[in-house]
Short mmCIF file of C-alpha atoms and ligand atoms in Angstrom, two decimals:
data_model
loop_
_atom_site.label_atom_id
_atom_site.label_comp_id
_atom_site.label_asym_id
_atom_site.label_seq_id
_atom_site.Cartn_x
_atom_site.Cartn_y
_atom_site.Cartn_z
CA MET A 10 -0.02 -0.07 0.09
CA SER A 11 1.38 3.34 -0.92
CA ALA A 12 -0.18 6.72 0.38
CA SER A 13 -2.57 8.44 -1.45
CA ALA A 14 -2.87 12.23 -2.50
CA HIS A 15 -6.94 11.74 -2.86
CA PRO A 16 -9.55 12.00 -0.15
CA ASP A 17 -11.43 9.13 1.39
CA VAL A 18 -14.82 9.31 -0.35
CA MET A 19 -15.87 5.67 0.74
CA ASP A 20 -18.37 6.35 3.36
CA LYS A 21 -20.01 9.04 1.10
CA LEU A 22 -19.99 6.61 -1.83
CA VAL A 23 -21.75 3.59 0.34
CA SER A 24 -24.26 6.01 1.54
CA LEU A 25 -24.96 7.50 -2.58
CA CYS A 26 -25.02 3.75 -3.88
CA LYS A 27 -27.51 2.61 -1.00
CA ARG A 28 -29.90 5.90 -1.52
CA ARG A 29 -29.94 6.12 -5.39
CA GLY A 30 -29.96 2.21 -5.77
CA PHE A 31 -26.50 1.09 -6.84
CA VAL A 32 -25.31 -1.56 -4.30
CA PHE A 33 -27.46 -2.96 -1.15
CA GLN A 34 -25.96 -5.11 1.73
CA SER A 35 -27.33 -9.01 0.74
CA SER A 36 -30.12 -9.66 2.96
CA GLU A 37 -30.07 -7.00 4.72
CA ILE A 38 -33.23 -6.92 6.47
CA TYR A 39 -31.60 -9.81 8.53
CA GLY A 40 -28.76 -7.94 9.49
CA GLY A 41 -26.87 -8.53 6.19
CA THR A 42 -24.34 -11.27 5.24
CA GLY A 43 -20.83 -10.90 5.90
CA SER A 44 -19.22 -8.91 3.02
CA VAL A 45 -21.70 -10.15 0.12
CA TRP A 46 -23.56 -6.98 -1.49
CA ASP A 47 -26.63 -6.73 -4.13
CA TYR A 48 -26.28 -4.58 -7.13
CA GLY A 49 -29.63 -2.51 -7.29
CA PRO A 50 -31.50 -1.16 -10.49
CA LEU A 51 -28.43 1.29 -11.34
CA GLY A 52 -25.64 -0.82 -9.94
CA VAL A 53 -26.91 -3.90 -12.10
CA GLU A 54 -26.82 -1.26 -15.23
CA LEU A 55 -23.17 0.37 -14.35
CA LYS A 56 -21.63 -3.27 -13.77
CA LYS A 57 -23.36 -4.50 -17.09
CA ASN A 58 -21.59 -1.82 -19.12
CA LEU A 59 -18.41 -2.28 -17.63
CA LYS A 60 -18.63 -6.05 -18.55
CA GLU A 61 -19.77 -5.25 -21.99
CA ARG A 62 -16.94 -3.03 -22.47
CA TRP A 63 -14.51 -5.59 -21.56
CA TRP A 64 -16.14 -7.96 -23.45
CA THR A 65 -16.09 -6.17 -26.40
CA SER A 66 -12.80 -4.99 -26.23
CA MET A 67 -11.37 -8.10 -25.47
CA VAL A 68 -13.48 -10.65 -27.63
CA ARG A 69 -15.71 -9.01 -29.92
CA LEU A 70 -13.08 -6.71 -31.70
CA ARG A 71 -10.50 -9.29 -31.61
CA ASP A 72 -10.20 -12.20 -33.97
CA ASP A 73 -7.60 -14.19 -31.76
CA VAL A 74 -9.84 -14.17 -29.12
CA GLU A 75 -12.60 -16.28 -28.13
CA GLY A 76 -15.58 -16.17 -25.33
CA LEU A 77 -16.37 -19.01 -22.93
CA ASP A 78 -18.92 -19.34 -20.09
CA ALA A 79 -17.66 -22.34 -17.71
CA ALA A 80 -19.69 -23.64 -15.24
CA ILE A 81 -18.94 -22.77 -11.51
CA LEU A 82 -19.11 -26.34 -10.43
CA MET A 83 -16.14 -28.35 -11.63
CA HIS A 84 -14.63 -31.74 -11.45
CA PRO A 85 -12.65 -31.71 -7.78
CA LYS A 86 -9.65 -33.07 -9.37
CA VAL A 87 -9.47 -29.61 -11.07
CA TRP A 88 -8.71 -28.16 -7.85
CA GLU A 89 -6.03 -30.67 -7.00
CA ALA A 90 -4.35 -30.20 -10.12
CA SER A 91 -4.30 -26.57 -10.23
CA GLY A 92 -2.67 -26.50 -6.40
CA HIS A 93 -5.66 -24.85 -4.87
CA VAL A 94 -6.64 -27.53 -2.77
CA ALA A 95 -2.95 -27.66 -1.43
CA GLY A 96 -2.03 -24.09 -1.60
CA PHE A 97 -5.06 -21.63 -2.10
CA THR A 98 -4.35 -20.18 1.63
CA ASP A 99 -3.89 -17.11 2.93
CA PRO A 100 -1.83 -16.64 6.26
CA LEU A 101 -3.94 -16.17 9.40
CA VAL A 102 -3.58 -14.34 12.59
CA ASP A 103 -5.54 -13.91 15.80
CA CYS A 104 -5.21 -11.48 18.62
CA LYS A 105 -5.77 -13.14 21.95
CA VAL A 106 -6.69 -9.82 23.20
CA CYS A 107 -8.95 -8.03 20.86
CA LYS A 108 -10.29 -11.24 19.49
CA GLY A 109 -9.31 -10.05 15.90
CA ARG A 110 -8.74 -11.91 13.21
CA PHE A 111 -6.15 -10.83 10.41
CA ARG A 112 -4.55 -11.28 7.11
CA ALA A 113 -0.46 -11.78 8.17
CA ASP A 114 0.49 -10.43 4.79
CA LYS A 115 -1.90 -7.48 4.85
CA LEU A 116 -1.06 -6.15 8.54
CA GLU A 117 -0.48 -2.87 7.10
CA ASP A 118 -3.56 -2.37 5.36
CA ALA A 119 -5.41 -3.43 8.72
CA ARG A 120 -6.19 -1.14 11.93
CA CYS A 121 -6.11 -2.61 15.47
CA PRO A 122 -9.78 -2.37 16.57
CA GLN A 123 -8.76 -1.34 20.05
CA LYS A 124 -6.04 1.39 18.95
CA PRO A 125 -7.17 2.39 15.28
CA SER A 126 -4.15 4.41 15.09
CA ARG A 127 -1.89 1.09 14.85
CA GLN A 128 -1.85 -1.75 12.81
CA PRO A 129 -2.51 -4.94 14.35
CA GLY A 130 0.59 -6.31 16.41
CA GLN A 131 1.75 -2.71 17.02
CA ALA A 132 -0.44 -1.39 19.67
CA GLU A 133 1.17 -2.30 23.42
CA ALA A 134 -1.61 -4.49 24.36
CA CYS A 135 -1.67 -6.70 20.67
CA GLN A 136 -1.28 -10.39 21.44
CA LEU A 137 -0.85 -11.84 17.71
CA THR A 138 -0.76 -15.65 17.28
CA GLU A 139 1.95 -17.61 15.27
CA PRO A 140 0.15 -17.15 11.17
CA ARG A 141 -1.51 -20.22 10.19
CA LEU A 142 -2.44 -21.05 6.60
CA PHE A 143 -6.36 -20.79 5.69
CA ASN A 144 -7.73 -22.21 2.23
CA LEU A 145 -10.13 -19.64 0.99
CA MET A 146 -12.15 -22.09 -1.22
CA PHE A 147 -15.90 -22.66 -0.04
CA LYS A 148 -16.55 -26.73 -0.01
CA THR A 149 -20.23 -27.89 -0.36
CA PHE A 150 -21.65 -31.49 -1.70
CA MET A 151 -22.61 -32.66 -4.83
CA GLY A 152 -25.25 -35.46 -4.68
CA PRO A 153 -28.61 -35.93 -2.22
CA VAL A 154 -26.95 -37.60 0.97
CA GLU A 155 -24.26 -35.75 2.63
CA GLU A 156 -21.98 -38.50 3.70
CA SER A 157 -21.84 -40.36 0.49
CA ALA A 158 -21.65 -37.30 -1.76
CA SER A 159 -18.57 -36.10 -3.44
CA THR A 160 -16.93 -32.80 -1.93
CA ILE A 161 -17.14 -30.19 -4.27
CA TYR A 162 -15.80 -26.24 -4.46
CA LEU A 163 -17.36 -23.06 -5.41
CA ARG A 164 -14.71 -21.90 -7.89
CA PRO A 165 -12.17 -19.46 -6.45
CA GLU A 166 -11.50 -18.14 -9.84
CA THR A 167 -12.54 -18.55 -13.37
CA ALA A 168 -9.49 -19.30 -15.02
CA GLN A 169 -9.65 -23.29 -14.48
CA GLY A 170 -12.81 -23.55 -16.29
CA ILE A 171 -10.72 -22.01 -19.44
CA PHE A 172 -7.74 -24.19 -18.71
CA VAL A 173 -9.60 -27.56 -19.32
CA ASN A 174 -11.53 -26.26 -22.01
CA PHE A 175 -8.28 -24.94 -24.12
CA LEU A 176 -8.52 -28.02 -26.85
CA ASN A 177 -12.33 -27.84 -27.14
CA VAL A 178 -12.18 -24.15 -27.86
CA GLN A 179 -9.05 -24.53 -30.17
CA GLN A 180 -10.44 -27.21 -32.41
CA SER A 181 -14.07 -26.22 -32.62
CA CYS A 182 -12.78 -22.69 -33.44
CA ARG A 183 -9.62 -23.62 -35.75
CA GLN A 184 -7.57 -21.33 -33.90
CA LYS A 185 -3.91 -21.26 -34.09
CA VAL A 186 -1.81 -20.19 -31.49
CA PRO A 187 -1.37 -17.67 -30.41
CA PHE A 188 -4.86 -17.03 -29.34
CA GLY A 189 -6.66 -16.36 -26.22
CA ILE A 190 -10.01 -17.62 -23.99
CA ALA A 191 -12.12 -15.14 -22.44
CA GLN A 192 -14.71 -15.40 -20.19
CA ILE A 193 -16.43 -13.53 -17.35
CA GLY A 194 -17.96 -14.96 -14.20
CA LYS A 195 -18.68 -15.32 -10.41
CA ALA A 196 -15.75 -16.50 -8.40
CA PHE A 197 -16.08 -17.17 -4.37
CA ARG A 198 -13.52 -17.08 -1.73
CA ASN A 199 -14.07 -17.17 1.75
CA GLU A 200 -11.68 -14.33 2.62
CA ILE A 201 -10.29 -13.73 6.14
CA THR A 202 -10.62 -10.12 6.08
CA PRO A 203 -12.96 -9.11 3.39
CA GLY A 204 -13.88 -5.17 3.40
CA ASN A 205 -14.07 -1.76 1.92
CA PHE A 206 -17.49 -1.93 0.62
CA ILE A 207 -17.41 -3.88 -2.81
CA PHE A 208 -13.33 -4.02 -2.81
CA ARG A 209 -13.01 -7.02 -0.93
CA THR A 210 -15.68 -9.50 -1.18
CA ARG A 211 -16.62 -13.23 -0.41
CA GLU A 212 -18.79 -13.68 -4.06
CA PHE A 213 -17.43 -11.64 -6.66
CA GLU A 214 -17.09 -11.66 -10.63
CA GLN A 215 -13.99 -11.92 -12.66
CA MET A 216 -13.38 -11.00 -15.99
CA GLU A 217 -10.47 -13.28 -17.22
CA MET A 218 -8.27 -14.07 -20.30
CA GLN A 219 -5.97 -16.76 -21.28
CA PHE A 220 -3.58 -16.00 -23.98
CA PHE A 221 -1.96 -19.28 -25.18
CA VAL A 222 1.37 -18.57 -26.65
CA GLU A 223 4.41 -20.45 -28.14
CA PRO A 224 7.04 -20.80 -25.40
CA GLY A 225 9.77 -18.52 -25.87
CA THR A 226 7.36 -15.83 -27.08
CA ASP A 227 5.75 -15.55 -24.00
CA MET A 228 7.67 -12.08 -22.55
CA GLU A 229 7.00 -10.38 -25.82
CA HIS A 230 3.10 -11.25 -25.64
CA PHE A 231 3.23 -10.27 -21.87
CA GLU A 232 4.78 -6.85 -22.39
CA THR A 233 1.92 -6.52 -25.21
CA TRP A 234 -0.75 -7.62 -23.07
CA LYS A 235 0.59 -5.56 -19.92
CA ALA A 236 0.25 -2.10 -22.05
CA ASP A 237 -3.20 -2.82 -23.80
CA ARG A 238 -4.64 -3.19 -20.40
CA LEU A 239 -3.18 -0.46 -18.86
CA ALA A 240 -4.72 1.47 -22.04
CA TRP A 241 -8.24 -0.08 -21.22
CA HIS A 242 -8.38 1.25 -18.07
CA HIS A 243 -7.78 4.56 -19.31
CA SER A 244 -10.32 3.98 -21.94
CA ILE A 245 -13.10 3.63 -19.08
CA GLY A 246 -12.19 7.00 -18.07
CA LEU A 247 -9.74 5.89 -14.92
CA SER A 248 -7.34 8.69 -14.21
CA PRO A 249 -4.12 7.94 -15.45
CA ALA A 250 -2.72 9.82 -12.41
CA ARG A 251 -4.49 7.24 -10.23
CA LEU A 252 -3.30 4.05 -12.02
CA GLN A 253 0.16 2.54 -12.17
CA TYR A 254 1.88 -0.95 -12.22
CA HIS A 255 3.04 -2.94 -9.37
CA GLN A 256 5.59 -5.48 -10.22
CA HIS A 257 5.52 -9.09 -8.03
CA ALA A 258 8.92 -9.82 -6.76
CA GLY A 259 10.42 -12.31 -4.81
CA SER A 260 8.02 -14.22 -2.37
CA GLU A 261 5.31 -12.35 -3.81
CA LEU A 262 5.78 -14.08 -7.29
CA ALA A 263 3.56 -17.10 -7.31
CA HIS A 264 5.68 -20.35 -7.61
CA TYR A 265 4.01 -21.13 -11.26
CA ALA A 266 4.44 -17.61 -12.26
CA ARG A 267 7.14 -16.31 -14.62
CA ALA A 268 6.65 -12.78 -14.61
CA ALA A 269 3.32 -10.86 -12.76
CA PHE A 270 2.48 -7.11 -12.59
CA ASP A 271 -0.62 -5.90 -10.86
CA ILE A 272 -2.43 -2.50 -12.14
CA ASN A 273 -3.28 -0.64 -8.75
CA PHE A 274 -5.65 1.75 -8.61
CA ASP A 275 -5.61 4.87 -5.97
CA PHE A 276 -8.92 4.30 -4.30
CA GLY A 277 -7.84 7.17 -1.76
CA GLY A 278 -7.45 8.11 1.69
CA THR A 279 -5.80 5.07 3.84
CA LEU A 280 -6.63 2.21 1.12
CA GLY A 281 -4.69 4.27 -1.47
CA PHE A 282 -3.44 2.40 -4.18
CA GLN A 283 -4.48 -1.44 -4.52
CA GLU A 284 -4.71 -4.15 -7.16
CA ILE A 285 -7.46 -4.03 -9.73
CA GLU A 286 -6.00 -6.27 -11.99
CA GLY A 287 -3.53 -8.89 -12.14
CA ILE A 288 -1.36 -9.61 -15.61
CA HIS A 289 0.64 -13.17 -15.37
CA ASN A 290 3.01 -15.11 -17.14
CA ARG A 291 1.67 -18.62 -15.82
CA GLY A 292 4.37 -20.64 -18.05
CA ASP A 293 2.97 -24.05 -18.95
CA PHE A 294 1.97 -24.70 -15.17
CA ASP A 295 -1.74 -25.14 -15.62
CA LEU A 296 -1.97 -27.14 -18.93
CA SER A 297 0.88 -29.52 -18.09
CA GLN A 298 -0.76 -29.98 -14.52
CA HIS A 299 -4.20 -30.90 -16.11
CA GLN A 300 -2.47 -33.19 -18.32
CA GLN A 301 -0.68 -34.93 -15.89
CA ALA A 302 -3.48 -35.13 -13.40
CA SER A 303 -6.27 -35.92 -16.08
CA GLY A 304 -4.24 -38.11 -18.34
CA LYS A 305 -5.44 -36.27 -21.31
CA LYS A 306 -2.70 -34.91 -23.86
CA LEU A 307 -3.41 -31.32 -23.88
CA GLU A 308 -0.74 -30.26 -26.69
CA TYR A 309 -1.24 -28.05 -29.51
CA PHE A 310 -0.24 -29.33 -32.97
CA ASP A 311 1.52 -26.74 -34.90
CA GLN A 312 0.95 -28.01 -38.35
CA GLN A 313 3.11 -25.56 -40.61
CA ALA A 314 6.18 -25.91 -38.05
CA ASN A 315 4.86 -29.90 -37.51
CA LYS A 316 5.65 -29.92 -33.73
CA ARG A 317 3.68 -30.58 -30.92
CA TYR A 318 3.97 -28.57 -27.68
CA LEU A 319 2.24 -27.41 -24.42
CA PRO A 320 1.82 -23.35 -25.04
CA TYR A 321 2.95 -21.09 -22.30
CA VAL A 322 -0.04 -18.91 -20.93
CA ILE A 323 -0.39 -15.05 -20.41
CA GLU A 324 -3.32 -14.13 -18.22
CA THR A 325 -5.14 -10.97 -17.61
CA SER A 326 -7.47 -11.30 -14.60
CA VAL A 327 -9.77 -8.41 -13.70
CA GLY A 328 -12.49 -7.81 -11.05
CA ALA A 329 -15.82 -6.40 -12.27
CA ASP A 330 -16.81 -5.38 -8.72
CA ARG A 331 -13.51 -4.23 -7.75
CA THR A 332 -13.15 -1.90 -11.04
CA THR A 333 -16.89 -0.71 -10.63
CA LEU A 334 -15.89 0.72 -7.24
CA ALA A 335 -12.87 2.19 -8.73
CA VAL A 336 -14.92 3.74 -11.47
CA LEU A 337 -17.33 5.14 -8.85
CA VAL A 338 -14.38 6.43 -6.53
CA ASN A 339 -12.60 8.12 -9.58
CA GLY A 340 -16.09 9.70 -10.65
CA TYR A 341 -17.36 11.13 -7.14
CA ARG A 342 -16.71 14.68 -6.86
CA GLU A 343 -18.50 17.57 -5.08
CA GLU A 344 -18.49 21.22 -6.67
CA SER A 345 -19.87 24.38 -6.25
CA VAL A 346 -22.16 25.76 -9.43
CA ALA A 347 -21.58 29.12 -10.62
CA GLY A 348 -24.48 31.45 -9.81
CA GLU A 349 -25.88 28.84 -7.41
CA ASP A 350 -25.99 28.49 -3.59
CA GLU A 351 -25.97 24.83 -3.33
CA GLY A 352 -23.28 23.04 -4.72
CA ARG A 353 -23.51 19.71 -6.49
CA VAL A 354 -22.53 16.14 -6.44
CA VAL A 355 -21.50 14.59 -9.58
CA LEU A 356 -20.40 10.88 -10.52
CA GLY A 357 -18.29 11.77 -13.89
CA LEU A 358 -18.41 8.52 -15.19
CA HIS A 359 -17.50 7.82 -18.39
CA PRO A 360 -21.03 8.30 -21.06
CA ALA A 361 -20.30 4.40 -22.06
CA LEU A 362 -20.62 3.10 -18.26
CA ALA A 363 -22.99 5.37 -17.12
CA PRO A 364 -26.17 3.49 -15.94
CA ILE A 365 -28.76 6.06 -17.46
CA LYS A 366 -27.39 7.75 -20.64
CA ALA A 367 -30.17 10.30 -20.89
CA ALA A 368 -32.95 11.73 -19.00
CA VAL A 369 -35.93 13.43 -20.48
CA PHE A 370 -37.93 16.36 -18.83
CA PRO A 371 -41.10 18.33 -19.66
CA LEU A 372 -40.05 21.98 -18.50
CA THR A 373 -43.59 22.36 -17.24
CA LYS A 374 -46.97 20.05 -17.20
CA LYS A 375 -48.65 22.42 -19.75
CA ASP A 376 -48.64 22.63 -23.58
CA GLY A 377 -48.53 19.01 -24.02
CA GLN A 378 -44.81 18.99 -22.82
CA PRO A 379 -45.36 16.04 -20.84
CA GLU A 380 -46.56 13.85 -23.78
CA MET A 381 -44.14 14.99 -26.20
CA ALA A 382 -41.03 14.06 -23.53
CA THR A 383 -42.76 10.93 -22.73
CA LYS A 384 -42.97 9.90 -26.60
CA LEU A 385 -39.29 10.87 -26.76
CA ALA A 386 -38.34 9.27 -24.15
CA ASP A 387 -39.79 6.08 -25.47
CA GLU A 388 -37.76 6.53 -28.55
CA LEU A 389 -34.55 6.77 -26.77
CA ARG A 390 -35.11 3.83 -24.67
CA ARG A 391 -35.22 1.60 -27.65
CA ALA A 392 -31.39 2.41 -28.15
CA PHE A 393 -30.26 3.24 -24.54
CA ASN A 394 -31.31 3.43 -21.02
CA THR A 395 -33.27 6.34 -20.62
CA ASP A 396 -35.14 8.10 -17.46
CA TYR A 397 -37.89 10.31 -17.69
CA ASP A 398 -38.71 12.47 -14.59
CA ALA A 399 -41.40 15.30 -14.44
CA THR A 400 -41.39 16.44 -10.41
CA GLY A 401 -39.55 18.85 -8.93
CA SER A 402 -37.80 22.04 -10.22
CA ILE A 403 -35.54 21.55 -13.16
CA GLY A 404 -32.64 22.31 -10.96
CA LYS A 405 -33.46 19.43 -8.70
CA ARG A 406 -33.98 17.12 -11.71
CA TYR A 407 -30.37 17.98 -13.06
CA ARG A 408 -28.82 17.06 -9.33
CA ARG A 409 -30.63 14.31 -9.11
CA GLN A 410 -29.29 13.12 -12.40
CA ASP A 411 -25.93 14.38 -11.88
CA GLU A 412 -25.46 12.64 -8.79
CA VAL A 413 -26.14 9.02 -10.67
CA GLY A 414 -23.84 10.00 -13.58
CA THR A 415 -26.16 10.54 -16.07
CA PRO A 416 -24.10 12.43 -18.97
CA PHE A 417 -26.87 14.24 -20.95
CA CYS A 418 -30.20 15.60 -19.75
CA VAL A 419 -32.96 16.65 -22.37
CA THR A 420 -35.28 19.19 -21.49
CA ILE A 421 -38.56 19.48 -23.61
CA ASP A 422 -39.96 23.24 -23.27
CA SER A 423 -42.41 25.83 -24.42
CA GLU A 424 -40.72 26.11 -27.92
CA SER A 425 -40.35 22.57 -28.51
CA ALA A 426 -43.89 21.94 -30.32
CA SER A 427 -43.16 24.81 -32.81
CA ASP A 428 -39.59 24.30 -33.49
CA GLN A 429 -39.85 20.53 -33.18
CA SER A 430 -36.32 20.84 -30.86
CA VAL A 431 -35.14 20.44 -27.40
CA THR A 432 -32.17 21.63 -25.05
CA ILE A 433 -29.55 19.33 -24.25
CA ARG A 434 -27.83 19.80 -21.14
CA GLU A 435 -24.18 18.27 -20.78
CA ARG A 436 -23.20 16.97 -17.40
CA ASP A 437 -19.60 17.81 -16.97
CA SER A 438 -19.49 21.21 -18.80
CA LEU A 439 -23.02 22.22 -18.03
CA ALA A 440 -23.11 23.30 -21.83
CA GLN A 441 -26.71 23.54 -23.41
CA VAL A 442 -27.09 23.03 -26.82
CA ARG A 443 -30.59 23.05 -29.01
CA VAL A 444 -30.88 19.68 -30.90
CA ALA A 445 -33.88 18.61 -33.22
CA MET A 446 -36.11 16.30 -31.73
CA ASN A 447 -35.43 13.66 -34.29
CA GLN A 448 -31.74 14.00 -34.07
CA VAL A 449 -31.41 13.56 -30.24
CA ARG A 450 -31.21 9.63 -30.28
CA GLY A 451 -28.29 9.71 -32.77
CA TRP A 452 -26.54 12.55 -30.87
CA VAL A 453 -26.79 10.73 -27.64
CA GLN A 454 -25.58 7.40 -29.33
CA GLU A 455 -22.43 9.13 -30.96
CA ARG A 456 -21.33 10.31 -27.64
CA ILE A 457 -21.94 7.34 -25.54
CA ALA A 458 -20.02 4.91 -27.80
CA LEU A 459 -16.85 6.69 -27.03
P1 ATP B 508 -5.80 -9.62 -3.56
O1 ATP B 508 -4.21 -9.99 -3.56
O2 ATP B 508 -6.36 -8.43 -3.33
O3 ATP B 508 -6.35 -10.95 -2.43
P2 ATP B 508 -5.50 -11.55 -5.40
O4 ATP B 508 -3.86 -11.25 -6.05
O5 ATP B 508 -5.59 -12.55 -4.75
O6 ATP B 508 -6.10 -10.17 -4.77
P3 ATP B 508 -6.40 -12.72 -7.98
O7 ATP B 508 -6.06 -13.96 -7.81
O8 ATP B 508 -4.98 -12.00 -9.27
O9 ATP B 508 -6.47 -11.57 -6.76
O10 ATP B 508 -7.79 -12.03 -8.84
C1 ATP B 508 -7.62 -11.34 -9.47
C2 ATP B 508 -8.56 -10.04 -9.56
O11 ATP B 508 -9.72 -10.26 -9.32
C3 ATP B 508 -8.14 -9.20 -8.55
O12 ATP B 508 -7.07 -8.15 -8.92
C4 ATP B 508 -9.50 -8.51 -8.05
O13 ATP B 508 -9.76 -7.49 -8.96
C5 ATP B 508 -10.41 -9.47 -8.23
N1 ATP B 508 -10.39 -9.91 -6.64
C6 ATP B 508 -9.90 -11.26 -6.19
N2 ATP B 508 -10.37 -11.23 -5.13
C7 ATP B 508 -11.37 -10.59 -5.06
C8 ATP B 508 -12.52 -10.42 -3.71
N3 ATP B 508 -12.22 -11.12 -2.55
N4 ATP B 508 -13.35 -9.50 -3.93
C9 ATP B 508 -13.41 -8.60 -5.24
N5 ATP B 508 -12.74 -8.96 -6.05
C10 ATP B 508 -11.63 -10.01 -5.98
#
């Protein structure tokens, strides 16, 4: 963790997210489920847009990456072969005094519950136990009778679904190495110290891509993906100043990894720079483990060179929830408005990610304005998510939309019937332009596709 120059906006965001329907605590009426969250009407749109943006750039726009949606439940041997049964652990320490439980490798990110100015173990009274290893996989049973049924795991990452389908995808799509397989899906980890809202949760979504390459060409592909992935984070509007690479070195580097970099985002406050994506050169570790454990050949046959080999894998793995949080933190701002006493809260979301793209308002309830506005909103809804709002002053309606990141507000006024035009007000610049009613859809579409 490194210090941040940005303020801590987490409490304000958590409250905004609940109030405006982005994120709710899971099972809230029962007191909540530990570190599990539900996405409300606006949150589900935001996260969907983020996933769509990733899918478009990773799969649709590329000839050399195929999509996949593998099941969450997999054969238990997958997790033995992958090393997760034996080694997917975090070091856990308990404090005998406050009964707190902490990750031994992340003590610097934690606070002593009795002395929050110190990290666990640094206050005089702290008595930490020796670290013990705790497996993060959730276990359940497959089959009707618990005792005779086999133990099965909720996947802790989506990647293994890709490795075991490597040849299925390669052969069915007639892909040649180098090529990749991408998927978006749920993963589950029984985290020791979850927290910071949707930053670290026990159920989350990953967007992962494994790129299969010829050994020897791996570092070249690694560097390309490293640069491409940072560029993608810029493309969704994350501020370049809040993004940096973090190289894994020494004990941080997983035993199978030949090279690993994280992309860290500055969440502000004490959380500071934290990983949102990992880019790893996994060598042929996974394919060779699965080949050995399953007894099935997973080699690729290069017809042109007439040779067989196990490809190396470059992996890019990004959390959909953690990146959604990054997008919210990055976009949140409070500002004053010239000529107005009251300031405004704005979510400066990239238009492609904004849950509502346009809001349509009738300025008054007279002159058939609500009817015209409803008709326009219905037309816009066919192309993108649109809101209709006729209540409160126009200023209040703008504020409601600013706070949830709507990039464009469209107002029907007393002139609209005669000139068939509307006023579009842009969220960030506050600029207003007059646009012909039949051009609004195209005008907005052009600007949200950026
Ligand atoms: P950390 O060190 O924060 O536990 P990790 O190195 O274990 O993360 P990876 O296994 O590389 O994470 O997972 C890839 C991505 O999945 C992370 O960059 C993050 O965005 C996301 N992710 C991992 N664990 C969680 C979690 N518990 N909650 C939300 N997102 C997660």
